[in-house]
Short mmCIF file of C-alpha atoms in Angstrom, two decimals:
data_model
loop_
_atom_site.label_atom_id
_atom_site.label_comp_id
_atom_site.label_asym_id
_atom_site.label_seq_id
_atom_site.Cartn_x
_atom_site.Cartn_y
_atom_site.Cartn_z
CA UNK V 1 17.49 22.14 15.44
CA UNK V 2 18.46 19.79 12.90
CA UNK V 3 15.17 19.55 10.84
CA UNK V 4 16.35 21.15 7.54
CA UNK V 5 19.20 18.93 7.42
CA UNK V 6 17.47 15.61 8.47
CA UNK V 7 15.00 16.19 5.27
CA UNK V 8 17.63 16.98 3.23
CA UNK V 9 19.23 14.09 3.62
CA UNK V 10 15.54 12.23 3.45
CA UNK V 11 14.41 14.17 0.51
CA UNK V 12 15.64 13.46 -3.08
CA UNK V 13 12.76 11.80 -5.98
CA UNK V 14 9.86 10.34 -5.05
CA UNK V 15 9.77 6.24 -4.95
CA UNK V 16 8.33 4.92 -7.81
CA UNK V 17 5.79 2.21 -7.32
CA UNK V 18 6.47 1.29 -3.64
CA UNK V 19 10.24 0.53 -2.91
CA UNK V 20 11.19 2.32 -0.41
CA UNK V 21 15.16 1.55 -0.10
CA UNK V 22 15.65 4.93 1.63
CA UNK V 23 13.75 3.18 5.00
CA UNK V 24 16.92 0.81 4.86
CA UNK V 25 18.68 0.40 8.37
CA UNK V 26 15.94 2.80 9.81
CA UNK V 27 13.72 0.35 11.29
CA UNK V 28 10.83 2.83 10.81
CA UNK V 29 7.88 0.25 10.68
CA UNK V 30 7.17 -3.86 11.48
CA UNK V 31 4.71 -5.60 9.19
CA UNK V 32 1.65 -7.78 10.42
CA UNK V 33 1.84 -11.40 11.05
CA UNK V 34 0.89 -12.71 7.97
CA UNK V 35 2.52 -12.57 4.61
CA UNK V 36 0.86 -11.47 1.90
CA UNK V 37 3.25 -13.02 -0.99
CA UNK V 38 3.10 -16.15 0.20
CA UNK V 39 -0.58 -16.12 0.04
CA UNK V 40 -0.47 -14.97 -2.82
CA UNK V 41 1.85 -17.34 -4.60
CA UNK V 42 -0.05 -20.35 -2.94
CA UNK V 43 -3.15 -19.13 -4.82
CA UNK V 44 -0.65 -18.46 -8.41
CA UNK V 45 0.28 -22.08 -8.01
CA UNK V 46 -3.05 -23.35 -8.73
CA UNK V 47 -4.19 -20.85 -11.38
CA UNK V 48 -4.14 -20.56 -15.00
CA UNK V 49 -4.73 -16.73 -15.22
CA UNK V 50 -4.40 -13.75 -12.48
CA UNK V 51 -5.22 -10.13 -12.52
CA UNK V 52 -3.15 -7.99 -10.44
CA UNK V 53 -4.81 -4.50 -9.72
CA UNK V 54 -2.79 -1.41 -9.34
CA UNK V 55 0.70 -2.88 -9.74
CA UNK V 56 2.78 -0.03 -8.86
CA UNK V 57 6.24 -0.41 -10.82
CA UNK V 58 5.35 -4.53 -10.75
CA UNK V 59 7.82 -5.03 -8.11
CA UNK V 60 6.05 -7.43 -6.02
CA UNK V 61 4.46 -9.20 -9.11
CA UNK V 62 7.46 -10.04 -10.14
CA UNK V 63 8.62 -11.84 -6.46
CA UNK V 64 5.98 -13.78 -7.07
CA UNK V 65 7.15 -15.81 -10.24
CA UNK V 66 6.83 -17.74 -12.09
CA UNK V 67 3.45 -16.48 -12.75
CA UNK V 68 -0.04 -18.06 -14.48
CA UNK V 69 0.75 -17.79 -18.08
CA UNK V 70 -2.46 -15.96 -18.78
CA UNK V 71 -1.60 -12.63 -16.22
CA UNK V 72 -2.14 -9.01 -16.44
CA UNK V 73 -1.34 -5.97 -14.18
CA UNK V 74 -2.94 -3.15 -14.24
CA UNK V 75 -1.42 0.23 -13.30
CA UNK V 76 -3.51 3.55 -14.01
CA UNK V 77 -0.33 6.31 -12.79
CA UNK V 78 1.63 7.69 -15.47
CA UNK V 79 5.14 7.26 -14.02
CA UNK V 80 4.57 4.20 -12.61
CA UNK V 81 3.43 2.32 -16.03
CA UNK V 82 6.51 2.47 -18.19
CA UNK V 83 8.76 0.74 -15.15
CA UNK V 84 6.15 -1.57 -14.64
CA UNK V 85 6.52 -3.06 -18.63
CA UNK V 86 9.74 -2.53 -18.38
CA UNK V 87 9.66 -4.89 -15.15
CA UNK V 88 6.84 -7.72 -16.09
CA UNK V 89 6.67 -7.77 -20.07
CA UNK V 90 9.90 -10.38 -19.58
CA UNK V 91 7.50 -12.34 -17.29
CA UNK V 92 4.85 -12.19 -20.23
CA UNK V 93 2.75 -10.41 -18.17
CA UNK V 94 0.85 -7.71 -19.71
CA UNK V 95 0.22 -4.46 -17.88
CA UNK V 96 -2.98 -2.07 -18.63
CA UNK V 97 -3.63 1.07 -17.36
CA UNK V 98 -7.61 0.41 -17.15
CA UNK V 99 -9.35 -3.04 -15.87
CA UNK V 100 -10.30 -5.53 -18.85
CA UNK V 101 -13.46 -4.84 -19.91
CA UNK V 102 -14.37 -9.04 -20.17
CA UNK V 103 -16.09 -11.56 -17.95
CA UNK V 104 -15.40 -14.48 -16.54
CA UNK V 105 -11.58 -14.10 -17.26
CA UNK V 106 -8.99 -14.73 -14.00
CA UNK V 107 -9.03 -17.37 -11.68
CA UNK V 108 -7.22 -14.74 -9.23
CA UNK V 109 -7.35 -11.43 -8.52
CA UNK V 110 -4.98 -9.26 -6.48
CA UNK V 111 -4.83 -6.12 -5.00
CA UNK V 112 -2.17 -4.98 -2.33
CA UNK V 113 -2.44 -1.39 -1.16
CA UNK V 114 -4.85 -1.01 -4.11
CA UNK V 115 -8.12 -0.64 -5.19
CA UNK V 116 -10.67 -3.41 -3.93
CA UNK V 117 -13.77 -2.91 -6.52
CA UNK V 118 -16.34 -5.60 -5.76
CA UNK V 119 -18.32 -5.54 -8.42
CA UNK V 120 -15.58 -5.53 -11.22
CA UNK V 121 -13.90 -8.41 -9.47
CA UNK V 122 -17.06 -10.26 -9.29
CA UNK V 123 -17.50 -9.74 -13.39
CA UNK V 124 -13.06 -10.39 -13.79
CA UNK V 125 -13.31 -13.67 -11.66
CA UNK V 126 -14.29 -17.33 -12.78
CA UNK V 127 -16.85 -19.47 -10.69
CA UNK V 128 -14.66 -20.50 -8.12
CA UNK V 129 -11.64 -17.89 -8.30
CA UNK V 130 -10.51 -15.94 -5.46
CA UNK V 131 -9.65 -12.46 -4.85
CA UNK V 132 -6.89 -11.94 -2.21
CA UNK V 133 -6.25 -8.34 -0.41
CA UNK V 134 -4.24 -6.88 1.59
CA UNK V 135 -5.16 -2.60 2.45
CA UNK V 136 -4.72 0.01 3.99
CA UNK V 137 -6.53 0.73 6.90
CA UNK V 138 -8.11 4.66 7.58
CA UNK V 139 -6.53 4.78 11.16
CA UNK V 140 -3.14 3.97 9.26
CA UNK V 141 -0.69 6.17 10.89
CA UNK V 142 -3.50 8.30 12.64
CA UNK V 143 -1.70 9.30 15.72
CA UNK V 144 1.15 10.86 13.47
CA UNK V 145 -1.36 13.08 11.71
CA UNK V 146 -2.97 14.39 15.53
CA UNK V 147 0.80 15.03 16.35
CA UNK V 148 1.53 17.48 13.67
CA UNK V 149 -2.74 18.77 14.25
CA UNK V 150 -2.82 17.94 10.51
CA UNK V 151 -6.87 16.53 9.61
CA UNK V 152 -7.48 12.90 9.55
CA UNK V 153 -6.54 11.14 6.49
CA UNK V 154 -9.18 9.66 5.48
CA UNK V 155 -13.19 10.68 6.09
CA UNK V 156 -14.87 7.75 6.18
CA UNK V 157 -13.79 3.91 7.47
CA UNK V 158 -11.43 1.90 5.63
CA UNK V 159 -11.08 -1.43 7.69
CA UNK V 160 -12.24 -5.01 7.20
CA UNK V 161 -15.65 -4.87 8.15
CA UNK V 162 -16.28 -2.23 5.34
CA UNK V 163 -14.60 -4.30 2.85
CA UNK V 164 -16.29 -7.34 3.49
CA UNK V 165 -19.52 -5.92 3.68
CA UNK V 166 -18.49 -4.59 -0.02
CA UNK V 167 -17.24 -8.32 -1.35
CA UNK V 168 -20.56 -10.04 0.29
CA UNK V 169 -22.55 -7.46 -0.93
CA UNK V 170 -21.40 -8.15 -4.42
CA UNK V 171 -22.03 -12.12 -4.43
CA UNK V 172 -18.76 -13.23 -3.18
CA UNK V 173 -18.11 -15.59 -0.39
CA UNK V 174 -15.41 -14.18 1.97
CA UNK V 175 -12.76 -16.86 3.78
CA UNK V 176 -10.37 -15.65 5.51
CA UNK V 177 -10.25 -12.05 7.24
CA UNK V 178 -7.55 -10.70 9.47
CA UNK V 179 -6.36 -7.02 10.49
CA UNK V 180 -3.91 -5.82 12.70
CA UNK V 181 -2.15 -2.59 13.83
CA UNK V 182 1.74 -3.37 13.55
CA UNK V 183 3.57 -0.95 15.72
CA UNK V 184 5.88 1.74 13.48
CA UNK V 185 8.74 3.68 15.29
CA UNK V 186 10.05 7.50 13.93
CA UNK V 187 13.66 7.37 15.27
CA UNK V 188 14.15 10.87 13.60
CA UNK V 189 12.17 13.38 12.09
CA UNK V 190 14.06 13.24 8.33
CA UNK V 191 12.09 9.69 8.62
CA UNK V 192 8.71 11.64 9.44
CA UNK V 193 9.64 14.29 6.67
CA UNK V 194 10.12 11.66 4.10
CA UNK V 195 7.14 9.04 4.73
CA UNK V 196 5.03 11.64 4.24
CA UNK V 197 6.50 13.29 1.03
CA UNK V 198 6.06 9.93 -0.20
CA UNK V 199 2.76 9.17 0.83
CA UNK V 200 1.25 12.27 -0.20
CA UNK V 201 -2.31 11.28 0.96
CA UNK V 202 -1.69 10.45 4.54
CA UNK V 203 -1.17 14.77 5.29
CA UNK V 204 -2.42 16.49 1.54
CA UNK V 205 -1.56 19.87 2.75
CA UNK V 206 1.63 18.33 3.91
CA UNK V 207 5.43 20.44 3.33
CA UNK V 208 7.69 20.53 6.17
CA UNK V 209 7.42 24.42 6.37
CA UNK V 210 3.90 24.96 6.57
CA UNK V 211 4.53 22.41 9.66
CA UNK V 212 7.56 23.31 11.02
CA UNK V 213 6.64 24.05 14.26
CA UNK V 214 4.71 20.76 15.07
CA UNK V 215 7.91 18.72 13.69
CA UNK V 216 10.00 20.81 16.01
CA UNK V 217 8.03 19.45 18.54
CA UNK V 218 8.12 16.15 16.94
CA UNK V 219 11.99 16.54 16.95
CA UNK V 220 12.01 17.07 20.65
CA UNK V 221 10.08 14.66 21.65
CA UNK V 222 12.29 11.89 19.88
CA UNK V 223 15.37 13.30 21.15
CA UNK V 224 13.93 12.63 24.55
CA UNK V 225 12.18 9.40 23.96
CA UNK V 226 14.30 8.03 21.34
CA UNK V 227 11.27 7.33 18.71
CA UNK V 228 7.91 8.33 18.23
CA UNK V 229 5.64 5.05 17.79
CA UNK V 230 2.75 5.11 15.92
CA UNK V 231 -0.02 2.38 14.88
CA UNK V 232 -0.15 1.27 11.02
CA UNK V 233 -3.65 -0.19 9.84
CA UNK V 234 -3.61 -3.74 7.50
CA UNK V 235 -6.11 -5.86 7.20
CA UNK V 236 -6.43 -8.71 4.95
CA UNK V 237 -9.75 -10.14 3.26
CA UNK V 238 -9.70 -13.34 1.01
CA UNK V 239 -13.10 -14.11 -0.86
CA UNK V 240 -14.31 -16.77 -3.09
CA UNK V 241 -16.66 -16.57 -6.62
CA UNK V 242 -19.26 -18.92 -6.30
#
């Protein structure tokens, strides 16, 4: 049993923001068909200003140069903030920890993995601006939580219907919708062990001794199979200001 040492060598400080370079070589997930950044930067292209909503450390962002020269970020945790400056205040981008307070103010707003509120981006976008998304579904990774017989992550539905309803509800005119349910592959525990250390809402109660037992199960069953597949949740909802 090899558990202890396979976190070890997993474990270590927390990512900040969302790079994940320990998941190098691991070939732990696949993303969905579409990309997000260029999306994204087709939309940037066209725009004078752009609100990105919780930034992380501004990592992404910052792919996306060169950027409206009107842009702000927005990033509400405390340890992700000073990296994120650090990161985008070169780019002249400047990053808040609470959403403006104006009207009428971005011709884009973005949110990946973050929070979608409809009726703040309704009062943040222009007539004719566009909010792009990409979530998190609530079945994300649901199959890994009924293997361990930890609770489900999330209470009620997070998917696209929800968020459209949400967007349309709010007076915005939705374009383009997509989701998917990429496959992602566990090829050894210490993968398991750190994905959700990092990701500390997908199992709250989560430590790796309170579930040892289910991840020596877990551990068996890859040493058999060679991985343990699982189904991630994205979907993707672009909608339009009238």
């Amino acid at each position: 049993m090899r558990i202890g040492q396979q976190y070890e060598e997993s474990a270590g400080e927390r990512a900040t923001g969302w790079e994940f370079a320990w998941l190098d070589g691991r070939d732990v997930g696949s993303e969905p068909s579409w990309s997000y950044p260029a999306l994204a930067r087709t939309l940037l292209r066209r725009a004078s200003s752009a609100l990105d909503l919780d930034t992380g450390s501004g990592e992404l962002l910052a792919e996306l140069a060169p950027l409206p020269p009107h842009t702000v970020a927005v990033e509400s945790w405390a340890r992700n903030t000073p990296v994120a400056r650090d990161r985008l205040t070169p780019l002249a981008v400047e990053v808040r920890t609470e959403l403006p307070g104006g009207e009428d103010e971005f011709d884009v707003v973005l949110s990946r993995h973050g929070r979608l509120p409809a009726d703040d981006i309704v009062r943040l976008l222009r007539g004719g601006g566009t909010v792009l998304s990409q979530q998190v579904g609530s079945d994300d990774l649901a199959e890994l939580n009924a293997a361990l017989g930890a609770p489900p992550a999330h209470r009620a539905p997070w998917n696209a219907d929800v968020a459209v309803s949400a967007l349309t509800a709010a007076g915005l005119d939705v374009v383009d919708v997509r989701e998917e349910r990429p496959p992602v592959t566990f090829h050894d525990v210490g993968a398991v062990v750190r994905q959700l250390r990092d990701l500390p809402w997908q199992i709250r109660d989560f430590s790796p001794r309170l579930y040892q037992n289910a991840l020596e199960r877990l551990d068996t069953f890859i040493r058999l199979h060679g991985g343990f597949t699982v189904a991630a949740h994205r979907f993707l909802v672009e909608a339009v200001r009238p």
